């Protein structure tokens, strides 16, 4: 997101204050999204929710005896444990970084939305990669791990493209910039659900045709080809699922929060807010 940072640096305070009024700032501090419960409680609930599945998994895992697991399946078991540990560690890192380093009242809305998206994205990507392990466990461990690494890289790059595209469109729409956004990036940022639906329909068609060919062409190159297509489809579906959390990303709130953070003192002085009102309790 370094490119996004460069674009944000192009926006002057004079331009930012035209788009960010006191009402929108108050909405971020104690507005509509804050009527039922405080942002503090919301962040705690989101944080706890992110650990429900890992807690269940580790609770069940304690009943397993490693000696009873076949040697060929131990790497799979250990890889799944490693993925869950990384999900937990990354979620903790994100929460601590956002809550402790940016815990200012004027960034309440920004922090909550960003935290929700990041925790959801980390969890979904991690759990999706476990489904890839289950689909590809017939291959060599080295190949499976290599595919997992490639999966993480592809998802990271695609998510980065989607978020940067949404931010660019927000700047073009509301801040008077004319940033070039390629058509394929626009399509990708707008249709993650459509991509997922298309993949599901395609996999259902594959399953129906596969059952026919396996029944009529046992142990043939065609059967092997269909098996490979099924494995590739599982990876593609996992990628589509990993893109779904981008739907909850709000580019308008993200840009507004980034500009508030950049010109925090100027906005505080403009609206005559005290340090306590603006930054919260220290």
mmCIF file of N, CA and C in Angstrom, residues 140-206:
data_model
loop_
_atom_site.group_PDB
_atom_site.id
_atom_site.type_symbol
_atom_site.label_atom_id
_atom_site.label_comp_id
_atom_site.label_asym_id
_atom_site.label_seq_id
_atom_site.Cartn_x
_atom_site.Cartn_y
_atom_site.Cartn_z
ATOM 1 N N UNK A 140 3.253 -34.679 -2.902
ATOM 2 C CA UNK A 140 4.407 -34.638 -2.002
ATOM 3 C C UNK A 140 4.330 -33.410 -1.097
ATOM 4 N N UNK A 141 4.817 -33.511 0.140
ATOM 5 C CA UNK A 141 4.775 -32.371 1.076
ATOM 6 C C UNK A 141 5.435 -31.117 0.512
ATOM 7 N N UNK A 142 6.563 -31.284 -0.181
ATOM 8 C CA UNK A 142 7.260 -30.124 -0.739
ATOM 9 C C UNK A 142 6.385 -29.387 -1.747
ATOM 10 N N UNK A 143 5.695 -30.145 -2.612
ATOM 11 C CA UNK A 143 4.830 -29.534 -3.615
ATOM 12 C C UNK A 143 3.652 -28.817 -2.965
ATOM 13 N N UNK A 144 3.055 -29.445 -1.959
ATOM 14 C CA UNK A 144 1.897 -28.850 -1.278
ATOM 15 C C UNK A 144 2.290 -27.552 -0.581
ATOM 16 N N UNK A 145 3.410 -27.565 0.129
ATOM 17 C CA UNK A 145 3.873 -26.358 0.818
ATOM 18 C C UNK A 145 4.199 -25.259 -0.190
ATOM 19 N N UNK A 146 4.789 -25.638 -1.323
ATOM 20 C CA UNK A 146 5.105 -24.652 -2.368
ATOM 21 C C UNK A 146 3.828 -24.016 -2.917
ATOM 22 N N UNK A 147 2.790 -24.842 -3.115
ATOM 23 C CA UNK A 147 1.509 -24.311 -3.597
ATOM 24 C C UNK A 147 0.891 -23.385 -2.558
ATOM 25 N N UNK A 148 1.020 -23.740 -1.280
ATOM 26 C CA UNK A 148 0.492 -22.881 -0.216
ATOM 27 C C UNK A 148 1.175 -21.525 -0.214
ATOM 28 N N UNK A 149 2.501 -21.529 -0.334
ATOM 29 C CA UNK A 149 3.252 -20.266 -0.366
ATOM 30 C C UNK A 149 2.813 -19.431 -1.565
ATOM 31 N N UNK A 150 2.666 -20.073 -2.717
ATOM 32 C CA UNK A 150 2.210 -19.375 -3.920
ATOM 33 C C UNK A 150 0.804 -18.824 -3.717
ATOM 34 N N UNK A 151 -0.042 -19.599 -3.048
ATOM 35 C CA UNK A 151 -1.416 -19.156 -2.744
ATOM 36 C C UNK A 151 -1.403 -17.887 -1.897
ATOM 37 N N UNK A 152 -0.579 -17.866 -0.853
ATOM 38 C CA UNK A 152 -0.502 -16.681 0.014
ATOM 39 C C UNK A 152 -0.027 -15.458 -0.761
ATOM 40 N N UNK A 153 0.962 -15.640 -1.622
ATOM 41 C CA UNK A 153 1.495 -14.519 -2.413
ATOM 42 C C UNK A 153 0.427 -13.978 -3.368
ATOM 43 N N UNK A 154 -0.275 -14.895 -4.051
ATOM 44 C CA UNK A 154 -1.311 -14.478 -5.003
ATOM 45 C C UNK A 154 -2.430 -13.727 -4.292
ATOM 46 N N UNK A 155 -2.886 -14.263 -3.159
ATOM 47 C CA UNK A 155 -3.967 -13.615 -2.410
ATOM 48 C C UNK A 155 -3.525 -12.234 -1.927
ATOM 49 N N UNK A 156 -2.304 -12.146 -1.410
ATOM 50 C CA UNK A 156 -1.794 -10.855 -0.933
ATOM 51 C C UNK A 156 -1.797 -9.820 -2.058
ATOM 52 N N UNK A 157 -1.306 -10.214 -3.237
ATOM 53 C CA UNK A 157 -1.234 -9.283 -4.362
ATOM 54 C C UNK A 157 -2.628 -8.883 -4.844
ATOM 55 N N UNK A 158 -3.558 -9.849 -4.901
ATOM 56 C CA UNK A 158 -4.910 -9.544 -5.356
ATOM 57 C C UNK A 158 -5.637 -8.627 -4.375
ATOM 58 N N UNK A 159 -5.494 -8.902 -3.088
ATOM 59 C CA UNK A 159 -6.124 -8.043 -2.077
ATOM 60 C C UNK A 159 -5.540 -6.632 -2.151
ATOM 61 N N UNK A 160 -4.240 -6.541 -2.333
ATOM 62 C CA UNK A 160 -3.600 -5.239 -2.466
ATOM 63 C C UNK A 160 -4.142 -4.473 -3.669
ATOM 64 N N UNK A 161 -4.339 -5.174 -4.784
ATOM 65 C CA UNK A 161 -4.893 -4.548 -5.985
ATOM 66 C C UNK A 161 -6.317 -4.058 -5.731
ATOM 67 N N UNK A 162 -7.137 -4.887 -5.084
ATOM 68 C CA UNK A 162 -8.530 -4.521 -4.821
ATOM 69 C C UNK A 162 -8.622 -3.304 -3.910
ATOM 70 N N UNK A 163 -7.855 -3.305 -2.827
ATOM 71 C CA UNK A 163 -7.915 -2.185 -1.878
ATOM 72 C C UNK A 163 -7.389 -0.895 -2.499
ATOM 73 N N UNK A 164 -6.255 -0.977 -3.188
ATOM 74 C CA UNK A 164 -5.689 0.225 -3.801
ATOM 75 C C UNK A 164 -6.624 0.775 -4.878
ATOM 76 N N UNK A 165 -7.297 -0.122 -5.611
ATOM 77 C CA UNK A 165 -8.244 0.321 -6.639
ATOM 78 C C UNK A 165 -9.420 1.051 -6.005
ATOM 79 N N UNK A 166 -9.954 0.508 -4.918
ATOM 80 C CA UNK A 166 -11.065 1.171 -4.231
ATOM 81 C C UNK A 166 -10.655 2.529 -3.679
ATOM 82 N N UNK A 167 -9.442 2.616 -3.160
ATOM 83 C CA UNK A 167 -8.943 3.891 -2.628
ATOM 84 C C UNK A 167 -8.744 4.893 -3.763
ATOM 85 N N UNK A 168 -8.189 4.437 -4.882
ATOM 86 C CA UNK A 168 -8.006 5.313 -6.042
ATOM 87 C C UNK A 168 -9.347 5.868 -6.523
ATOM 88 N N UNK A 169 -10.347 5.000 -6.594
ATOM 89 C CA UNK A 169 -11.670 5.436 -7.044
ATOM 90 C C UNK A 169 -12.285 6.438 -6.076
ATOM 91 N N UNK A 170 -12.005 6.270 -4.789
ATOM 92 C CA UNK A 170 -12.489 7.239 -3.797
ATOM 93 C C UNK A 170 -11.832 8.602 -4.008
ATOM 94 N N UNK A 171 -10.532 8.605 -4.263
ATOM 95 C CA UNK A 171 -9.844 9.869 -4.549
ATOM 96 C C UNK A 171 -10.382 10.512 -5.822
ATOM 97 N N UNK A 172 -10.606 9.731 -6.854
ATOM 98 C CA UNK A 172 -11.134 10.276 -8.112
ATOM 99 C C UNK A 172 -12.549 10.800 -7.943
ATOM 100 N N UNK A 173 -13.334 10.111 -7.135
ATOM 101 C CA UNK A 173 -14.749 10.446 -6.967
ATOM 102 C C UNK A 173 -14.958 11.662 -6.071
ATOM 103 N N UNK A 174 -14.210 11.759 -4.987
ATOM 104 C CA UNK A 174 -14.500 12.799 -3.985
ATOM 105 C C UNK A 174 -13.372 13.792 -3.725
ATOM 106 N N UNK A 175 -12.206 13.576 -4.292
ATOM 107 C CA UNK A 175 -11.087 14.478 -3.999
ATOM 108 C C UNK A 175 -10.491 15.119 -5.242
ATOM 109 N N UNK A 176 -11.169 14.983 -6.356
ATOM 110 C CA UNK A 176 -10.778 15.700 -7.564
ATOM 111 C C UNK A 176 -9.526 15.206 -8.258
ATOM 112 N N UNK A 177 -9.037 14.036 -7.904
ATOM 113 C CA UNK A 177 -7.864 13.497 -8.582
ATOM 114 C C UNK A 177 -8.283 12.730 -9.840
ATOM 115 N N UNK A 178 -7.334 12.506 -10.712
ATOM 116 C CA UNK A 178 -7.598 11.756 -11.938
ATOM 117 C C UNK A 178 -6.568 10.629 -12.060
ATOM 118 N N UNK A 179 -6.664 9.695 -11.142
ATOM 119 C CA UNK A 179 -5.743 8.569 -11.118
ATOM 120 C C UNK A 179 -6.197 7.515 -12.121
ATOM 121 N N UNK A 180 -5.236 6.948 -12.836
ATOM 122 C CA UNK A 180 -5.545 5.933 -13.835
ATOM 123 C C UNK A 180 -5.774 4.575 -13.154
ATOM 124 N N UNK A 181 -6.937 3.997 -13.431
ATOM 125 C CA UNK A 181 -7.268 2.678 -12.886
ATOM 126 C C UNK A 181 -7.621 1.762 -14.049
ATOM 127 N N UNK A 182 -6.887 0.676 -14.191
ATOM 128 C CA UNK A 182 -7.125 -0.243 -15.299
ATOM 129 C C UNK A 182 -8.460 -0.957 -15.143
ATOM 130 N N UNK A 183 -9.067 -1.292 -16.276
ATOM 131 C CA UNK A 183 -10.395 -1.909 -16.276
ATOM 132 C C UNK A 183 -10.426 -3.221 -15.513
ATOM 133 N N UNK A 184 -9.407 -4.051 -15.691
ATOM 134 C CA UNK A 184 -9.422 -5.363 -15.032
ATOM 135 C C UNK A 184 -9.344 -5.206 -13.520
ATOM 136 N N UNK A 185 -8.665 -4.145 -13.058
ATOM 137 C CA UNK A 185 -8.598 -3.892 -11.618
ATOM 138 C C UNK A 185 -9.963 -3.454 -11.093
ATOM 139 N N UNK A 186 -10.662 -2.636 -11.875
ATOM 140 C CA UNK A 186 -12.007 -2.211 -11.473
ATOM 141 C C UNK A 186 -12.944 -3.411 -11.376
ATOM 142 N N UNK A 187 -12.875 -4.296 -12.363
ATOM 143 C CA UNK A 187 -13.729 -5.484 -12.354
ATOM 144 C C UNK A 187 -13.404 -6.379 -11.169
ATOM 145 N N UNK A 188 -12.120 -6.552 -10.908
ATOM 146 C CA UNK A 188 -11.706 -7.407 -9.799
ATOM 147 C C UNK A 188 -12.178 -6.842 -8.462
ATOM 148 N N UNK A 189 -12.114 -5.529 -8.285
ATOM 149 C CA UNK A 189 -12.492 -4.914 -7.017
ATOM 150 C C UNK A 189 -13.992 -4.927 -6.786
ATOM 151 N N UNK A 190 -14.771 -5.037 -7.862
ATOM 152 C CA UNK A 190 -16.224 -4.956 -7.731
ATOM 153 C C UNK A 190 -16.930 -6.306 -7.693
ATOM 154 N N UNK A 191 -16.255 -7.373 -8.115
ATOM 155 C CA UNK A 191 -16.977 -8.624 -8.270
ATOM 156 C C UNK A 191 -16.340 -9.820 -7.560
ATOM 157 N N UNK A 192 -15.870 -9.683 -6.327
ATOM 158 C CA UNK A 192 -15.356 -10.877 -5.639
ATOM 159 C C UNK A 192 -16.432 -11.916 -5.386
ATOM 160 N N UNK A 193 -17.662 -11.462 -5.092
ATOM 161 C CA UNK A 193 -18.758 -12.416 -4.861
ATOM 162 C C UNK A 193 -19.128 -13.120 -6.160
ATOM 163 N N UNK A 194 -19.158 -12.353 -7.258
ATOM 164 C CA UNK A 194 -19.481 -12.940 -8.550
ATOM 165 C C UNK A 194 -18.446 -13.998 -8.929
ATOM 166 N N UNK A 195 -17.170 -13.692 -8.683
ATOM 167 C CA UNK A 195 -16.115 -14.657 -8.954
ATOM 168 C C UNK A 195 -16.334 -15.946 -8.160
ATOM 169 N N UNK A 196 -16.728 -15.776 -6.902
ATOM 170 C CA UNK A 196 -16.963 -16.935 -6.034
ATOM 171 C C UNK A 196 -18.124 -17.774 -6.556
ATOM 172 N N UNK A 197 -19.212 -17.119 -6.963
ATOM 173 C CA UNK A 197 -20.384 -17.824 -7.469
ATOM 174 C C UNK A 197 -20.042 -18.577 -8.755
ATOM 175 N N UNK A 198 -19.280 -17.917 -9.642
ATOM 176 C CA UNK A 198 -18.882 -18.559 -10.895
ATOM 177 C C UNK A 198 -18.052 -19.809 -10.616
ATOM 178 N N UNK A 199 -17.131 -19.704 -9.648
ATOM 179 C CA UNK A 199 -16.288 -20.849 -9.309
ATOM 180 C C UNK A 199 -17.120 -21.995 -8.735
ATOM 181 N N UNK A 200 -18.100 -21.672 -7.905
ATOM 182 C CA UNK A 200 -18.960 -22.716 -7.319
ATOM 183 C C UNK A 200 -19.740 -23.436 -8.421
ATOM 184 N N UNK A 201 -20.321 -22.661 -9.345
ATOM 185 C CA UNK A 201 -21.080 -23.261 -10.447
ATOM 186 C C UNK A 201 -20.163 -24.132 -11.301
ATOM 187 N N UNK A 202 -18.952 -23.612 -11.581
ATOM 188 C CA UNK A 202 -18.003 -24.375 -12.377
ATOM 189 C C UNK A 202 -17.614 -25.681 -11.705
ATOM 190 N N UNK A 203 -17.406 -25.650 -10.377
ATOM 191 C CA UNK A 203 -17.026 -26.861 -9.649
ATOM 192 C C UNK A 203 -18.166 -27.867 -9.616
ATOM 193 N N UNK A 204 -19.407 -27.366 -9.527
ATOM 194 C CA UNK A 204 -20.548 -28.292 -9.540
ATOM 195 C C UNK A 204 -20.650 -28.997 -10.893
ATOM 196 N N UNK A 205 -20.426 -28.226 -11.965
ATOM 197 C CA UNK A 205 -20.415 -28.836 -13.289
ATOM 198 C C UNK A 205 -19.294 -29.846 -13.421
ATOM 199 N N UNK A 206 -18.144 -29.524 -12.834
ATOM 200 C CA UNK A 206 -17.004 -30.442 -12.867
ATOM 201 C C UNK A 206 -17.333 -31.743 -12.132
#
